[in-house]
Amino acid sequence: KNKTYDPAKLPLPPIMVDTPKTRAALANYYQDITTVDQRVGEVVASLKRHGFEQNTLFIYTSDQGPEWPHCKWTVYDTGLRVPFIARLPGVIKPGAVCEALISAVDVTPTFVALAGGKPVEGLDGRSFRDVLTNQAPAFRDMIFASHTGDGTMNVFPQRCVRDTRYKFVLNLKPEN
């Protein structure tokens, strides 16, 4: 529940309808982000306190975008762009920001590569270690995404392919 943000003072994105309910929900969303930020800091402090800070890969991410129109459960950018924070002292440069396209299927091969191993055959993803370690500015030329629907509420299955500039979205049930 929001304890920090004044809903009346928040600027609303143009895709949102300006109502008290929308403003309260946006304030709660910003509060959630603030709370996550605090908790990530607590985890890092705990790693340091227990002597694991220097040899622990810490990643925070999400599986989808926020619960707003054209976000969660979609293949639009607001549904695909998710937080991704990676921290590994001495390997990943602190404060670095990267716009490389990565996909969740790439996380496991990246873990294996950062640990010095070799991924098993048959994995769909590829390691983006070189992007994390600032040895490469890009990783993939394009990514693919899908939303199949849950059968009752989200009945708009979609597929997409995206590069750094364009995205093609196929709505499999445009009537919905």
mmCIF file of C-alpha atoms in Angstrom:
data_model
loop_
_atom_site.group_PDB
_atom_site.id
_atom_site.type_symbol
_atom_site.label_atom_id
_atom_site.label_comp_id
_atom_site.label_asym_id
_atom_site.label_seq_id
_atom_site.Cartn_x
_atom_site.Cartn_y
_atom_site.Cartn_z
ATOM 1 C CA LYS A 1 0.000 0.000 0.000
ATOM 2 C CA ASN A 2 1.243 3.485 -0.901
ATOM 3 C CA LYS A 3 2.933 5.384 1.936
ATOM 4 C CA THR A 4 5.178 7.681 -0.101
ATOM 5 C CA TYR A 5 3.499 9.183 -3.161
ATOM 6 C CA ASP A 6 0.761 11.809 -3.421
ATOM 7 C CA PRO A 7 -1.573 10.464 -6.127
ATOM 8 C CA ALA A 8 -2.807 13.971 -6.989
ATOM 9 C CA LYS A 9 0.722 15.130 -7.889
ATOM 10 C CA LEU A 10 1.774 12.214 -10.102
ATOM 11 C CA PRO A 11 2.139 12.881 -13.819
ATOM 12 C CA LEU A 12 0.078 10.311 -15.704
ATOM 13 C CA PRO A 13 1.315 8.616 -18.880
ATOM 14 C CA PRO A 14 -0.888 9.520 -21.871
ATOM 15 C CA ILE A 15 -2.302 5.964 -22.090
ATOM 16 C CA MET A 16 -3.974 6.305 -18.678
ATOM 17 C CA VAL A 17 -7.368 7.791 -17.891
ATOM 18 C CA ASP A 18 -7.106 10.460 -15.206
ATOM 19 C CA THR A 19 -9.336 9.202 -12.386
ATOM 20 C CA PRO A 20 -8.795 8.991 -8.615
ATOM 21 C CA LYS A 21 -8.712 5.179 -8.903
ATOM 22 C CA THR A 22 -6.014 5.319 -11.618
ATOM 23 C CA ARG A 23 -3.954 7.780 -9.595
ATOM 24 C CA ALA A 24 -4.214 5.630 -6.452
ATOM 25 C CA ALA A 25 -3.162 2.537 -8.439
ATOM 26 C CA LEU A 26 -0.207 4.404 -9.963
ATOM 27 C CA ALA A 27 0.888 5.606 -6.521
ATOM 28 C CA ASN A 28 0.713 1.983 -5.290
ATOM 29 C CA TYR A 29 2.763 0.875 -8.308
ATOM 30 C CA TYR A 30 5.454 3.489 -7.590
ATOM 31 C CA GLN A 31 5.420 2.424 -3.945
ATOM 32 C CA ASP A 32 5.999 -1.187 -5.054
ATOM 33 C CA ILE A 33 9.034 -0.059 -7.067
ATOM 34 C CA THR A 34 10.380 1.902 -4.090
ATOM 35 C CA THR A 35 9.858 -1.109 -1.813
ATOM 36 C CA VAL A 36 11.648 -3.443 -4.241
ATOM 37 C CA ASP A 37 14.543 -0.978 -4.425
ATOM 38 C CA GLN A 38 14.800 -0.966 -0.635
ATOM 39 C CA ARG A 39 14.657 -4.773 -0.465
ATOM 40 C CA VAL A 40 17.326 -5.189 -3.138
ATOM 41 C CA GLY A 41 19.501 -2.915 -1.007
ATOM 42 C CA GLU A 42 18.778 -5.088 2.035
ATOM 43 C CA VAL A 43 19.790 -8.259 0.159
ATOM 44 C CA VAL A 44 23.046 -6.648 -0.987
ATOM 45 C CA ALA A 45 23.732 -5.447 2.581
ATOM 46 C CA SER A 46 23.106 -8.989 3.861
ATOM 47 C CA LEU A 47 25.511 -10.442 1.294
ATOM 48 C CA LYS A 48 28.135 -7.965 2.459
ATOM 49 C CA ARG A 49 27.453 -8.589 6.153
ATOM 50 C CA HIS A 50 27.855 -12.371 5.708
ATOM 51 C CA GLY A 51 30.942 -12.156 3.477
ATOM 52 C CA PHE A 52 29.328 -13.222 0.203
ATOM 53 C CA GLU A 53 29.249 -9.853 -1.590
ATOM 54 C CA GLN A 54 32.377 -10.356 -3.709
ATOM 55 C CA ASN A 55 31.570 -13.792 -5.137
ATOM 56 C CA THR A 56 27.785 -13.715 -5.572
ATOM 57 C CA LEU A 57 25.969 -12.998 -8.812
ATOM 58 C CA PHE A 58 22.808 -11.140 -7.831
ATOM 59 C CA ILE A 59 20.049 -10.729 -10.417
ATOM 60 C CA TYR A 60 16.670 -9.121 -9.976
ATOM 61 C CA THR A 61 14.187 -9.352 -12.838
ATOM 62 C CA SER A 62 10.521 -9.898 -13.600
ATOM 63 C CA ASP A 63 8.613 -12.084 -16.027
ATOM 64 C CA GLN A 64 6.352 -9.373 -17.474
ATOM 65 C CA GLY A 65 5.548 -5.712 -17.429
ATOM 66 C CA PRO A 66 3.236 -3.860 -15.043
ATOM 67 C CA GLU A 67 -0.493 -4.496 -14.750
ATOM 68 C CA TRP A 68 -1.646 -1.617 -16.939
ATOM 69 C CA PRO A 69 -3.468 -1.519 -20.287
ATOM 70 C CA HIS A 70 -1.310 -2.955 -23.091
ATOM 71 C CA CYS A 71 1.320 -4.077 -20.559
ATOM 72 C CA LYS A 72 1.030 -7.298 -18.557
ATOM 73 C CA TRP A 73 0.028 -10.330 -20.633
ATOM 74 C CA THR A 74 0.907 -8.632 -23.926
ATOM 75 C CA VAL A 75 3.798 -8.582 -26.376
ATOM 76 C CA TYR A 76 3.810 -4.781 -26.559
ATOM 77 C CA ASP A 77 6.971 -3.067 -25.277
ATOM 78 C CA THR A 78 5.349 -2.276 -21.938
ATOM 79 C CA GLY A 79 4.750 -6.010 -21.471
ATOM 80 C CA LEU A 80 8.166 -7.146 -22.674
ATOM 81 C CA ARG A 81 10.481 -4.576 -21.099
ATOM 82 C CA VAL A 82 11.106 -5.721 -17.566
ATOM 83 C CA PRO A 83 13.511 -4.696 -14.840
ATOM 84 C CA PHE A 84 16.844 -6.484 -14.981
ATOM 85 C CA ILE A 85 19.482 -5.678 -12.392
ATOM 86 C CA ALA A 86 22.695 -7.704 -12.334
ATOM 87 C CA ARG A 87 25.479 -7.320 -9.785
ATOM 88 C CA LEU A 88 28.770 -9.203 -9.572
ATOM 89 C CA PRO A 89 31.605 -7.154 -8.050
ATOM 90 C CA GLY A 90 34.788 -7.185 -10.112
ATOM 91 C CA VAL A 91 32.963 -8.558 -13.150
ATOM 92 C CA ILE A 92 29.950 -6.316 -13.841
ATOM 93 C CA LYS A 93 30.680 -2.581 -13.827
ATOM 94 C CA PRO A 94 28.592 -0.804 -11.140
ATOM 95 C CA GLY A 95 26.000 1.591 -12.530
ATOM 96 C CA ALA A 96 26.361 0.340 -16.103
ATOM 97 C CA VAL A 97 23.266 0.618 -18.281
ATOM 98 C CA CYS A 98 22.748 -1.535 -21.341
ATOM 99 C CA GLU A 99 20.083 -1.554 -24.046
ATOM 100 C CA ALA A 100 20.951 -5.004 -25.438
ATOM 101 C CA LEU A 101 18.067 -7.300 -26.321
ATOM 102 C CA ILE A 102 18.024 -10.350 -24.059
ATOM 103 C CA SER A 103 15.410 -12.986 -23.364
ATOM 104 C CA ALA A 104 14.616 -15.112 -20.333
ATOM 105 C CA VAL A 105 15.862 -18.202 -22.212
ATOM 106 C CA ASP A 106 19.325 -16.617 -22.140
ATOM 107 C CA VAL A 107 19.589 -16.461 -18.337
ATOM 108 C CA THR A 108 20.591 -20.097 -17.680
ATOM 109 C CA PRO A 109 23.383 -20.185 -20.298
ATOM 110 C CA THR A 110 24.632 -16.871 -18.884
ATOM 111 C CA PHE A 111 24.763 -18.301 -15.346
ATOM 112 C CA VAL A 112 26.704 -21.288 -16.640
ATOM 113 C CA ALA A 113 29.171 -19.085 -18.575
ATOM 114 C CA LEU A 114 29.748 -16.743 -15.615
ATOM 115 C CA ALA A 115 30.470 -19.794 -13.435
ATOM 116 C CA GLY A 116 33.071 -20.951 -15.982
ATOM 117 C CA GLY A 117 31.041 -23.871 -17.300
ATOM 118 C CA LYS A 118 29.770 -24.931 -20.692
ATOM 119 C CA PRO A 119 26.010 -25.033 -21.350
ATOM 120 C CA VAL A 120 24.459 -28.421 -22.061
ATOM 121 C CA GLU A 121 23.332 -29.145 -25.607
ATOM 122 C CA GLY A 122 19.768 -28.309 -26.517
ATOM 123 C CA LEU A 123 19.254 -25.122 -24.532
ATOM 124 C CA ASP A 124 17.291 -22.508 -26.480
ATOM 125 C CA GLY A 125 19.184 -19.548 -25.030
ATOM 126 C CA ARG A 126 22.703 -18.203 -25.399
ATOM 127 C CA SER A 127 24.971 -16.563 -22.869
ATOM 128 C CA PHE A 128 24.969 -12.754 -22.711
ATOM 129 C CA ARG A 129 28.005 -12.748 -20.399
ATOM 130 C CA ASP A 130 29.907 -10.434 -22.755
ATOM 131 C CA VAL A 131 27.150 -7.828 -22.476
ATOM 132 C CA LEU A 132 27.140 -8.029 -18.666
ATOM 133 C CA THR A 133 30.924 -7.732 -18.510
ATOM 134 C CA ASN A 134 30.942 -4.767 -20.918
ATOM 135 C CA GLN A 135 32.858 -6.688 -23.574
ATOM 136 C CA ALA A 136 30.032 -6.318 -26.118
ATOM 137 C CA PRO A 137 27.401 -3.573 -26.540
ATOM 138 C CA ALA A 138 24.812 -5.882 -28.111
ATOM 139 C CA PHE A 139 23.810 -9.495 -27.982
ATOM 140 C CA ARG A 140 20.877 -10.462 -30.173
ATOM 141 C CA ASP A 141 19.651 -8.882 -33.405
ATOM 142 C CA MET A 142 16.069 -9.712 -32.454
ATOM 143 C CA ILE A 143 13.934 -11.371 -29.814
ATOM 144 C CA PHE A 144 10.716 -13.334 -30.049
ATOM 145 C CA ALA A 145 7.818 -13.288 -27.610
ATOM 146 C CA SER A 146 4.418 -14.838 -27.241
ATOM 147 C CA HIS A 147 1.343 -14.626 -25.095
ATOM 148 C CA THR A 148 -1.026 -17.533 -25.499
ATOM 149 C CA GLY A 149 -3.826 -16.435 -23.174
ATOM 150 C CA ASP A 150 -5.262 -18.146 -20.148
ATOM 151 C CA GLY A 151 -8.566 -19.159 -21.695
ATOM 152 C CA THR A 152 -10.860 -17.049 -19.541
ATOM 153 C CA MET A 153 -9.608 -13.523 -18.928
ATOM 154 C CA ASN A 154 -6.746 -12.918 -21.355
ATOM 155 C CA VAL A 155 -8.187 -14.162 -24.617
ATOM 156 C CA PHE A 156 -5.936 -12.316 -27.051
ATOM 157 C CA PRO A 157 -3.069 -14.633 -28.001
ATOM 158 C CA GLN A 158 -0.199 -12.756 -29.625
ATOM 159 C CA ARG A 159 3.212 -13.398 -31.162
ATOM 160 C CA CYS A 160 5.933 -10.900 -31.930
ATOM 161 C CA VAL A 161 9.426 -10.409 -33.215
ATOM 162 C CA ARG A 162 11.368 -7.309 -32.162
ATOM 163 C CA ASP A 163 14.655 -5.731 -33.082
ATOM 164 C CA THR A 164 16.115 -2.535 -31.652
ATOM 165 C CA ARG A 165 13.964 -0.364 -33.900
ATOM 166 C CA TYR A 166 10.889 -2.263 -35.074
ATOM 167 C CA LYS A 167 8.433 -4.821 -33.803
ATOM 168 C CA PHE A 168 5.926 -6.985 -35.612
ATOM 169 C CA VAL A 169 2.917 -8.113 -33.570
ATOM 170 C CA LEU A 170 0.548 -10.831 -34.747
ATOM 171 C CA ASN A 171 -2.762 -10.963 -32.899
ATOM 172 C CA LEU A 172 -4.106 -14.493 -33.359
ATOM 173 C CA LYS A 173 -7.663 -13.480 -32.380
ATOM 174 C CA PRO A 174 -8.090 -9.891 -33.570
ATOM 175 C CA GLU A 175 -11.837 -10.078 -32.927
ATOM 176 C CA ASN A 176 -11.073 -10.153 -29.194
#
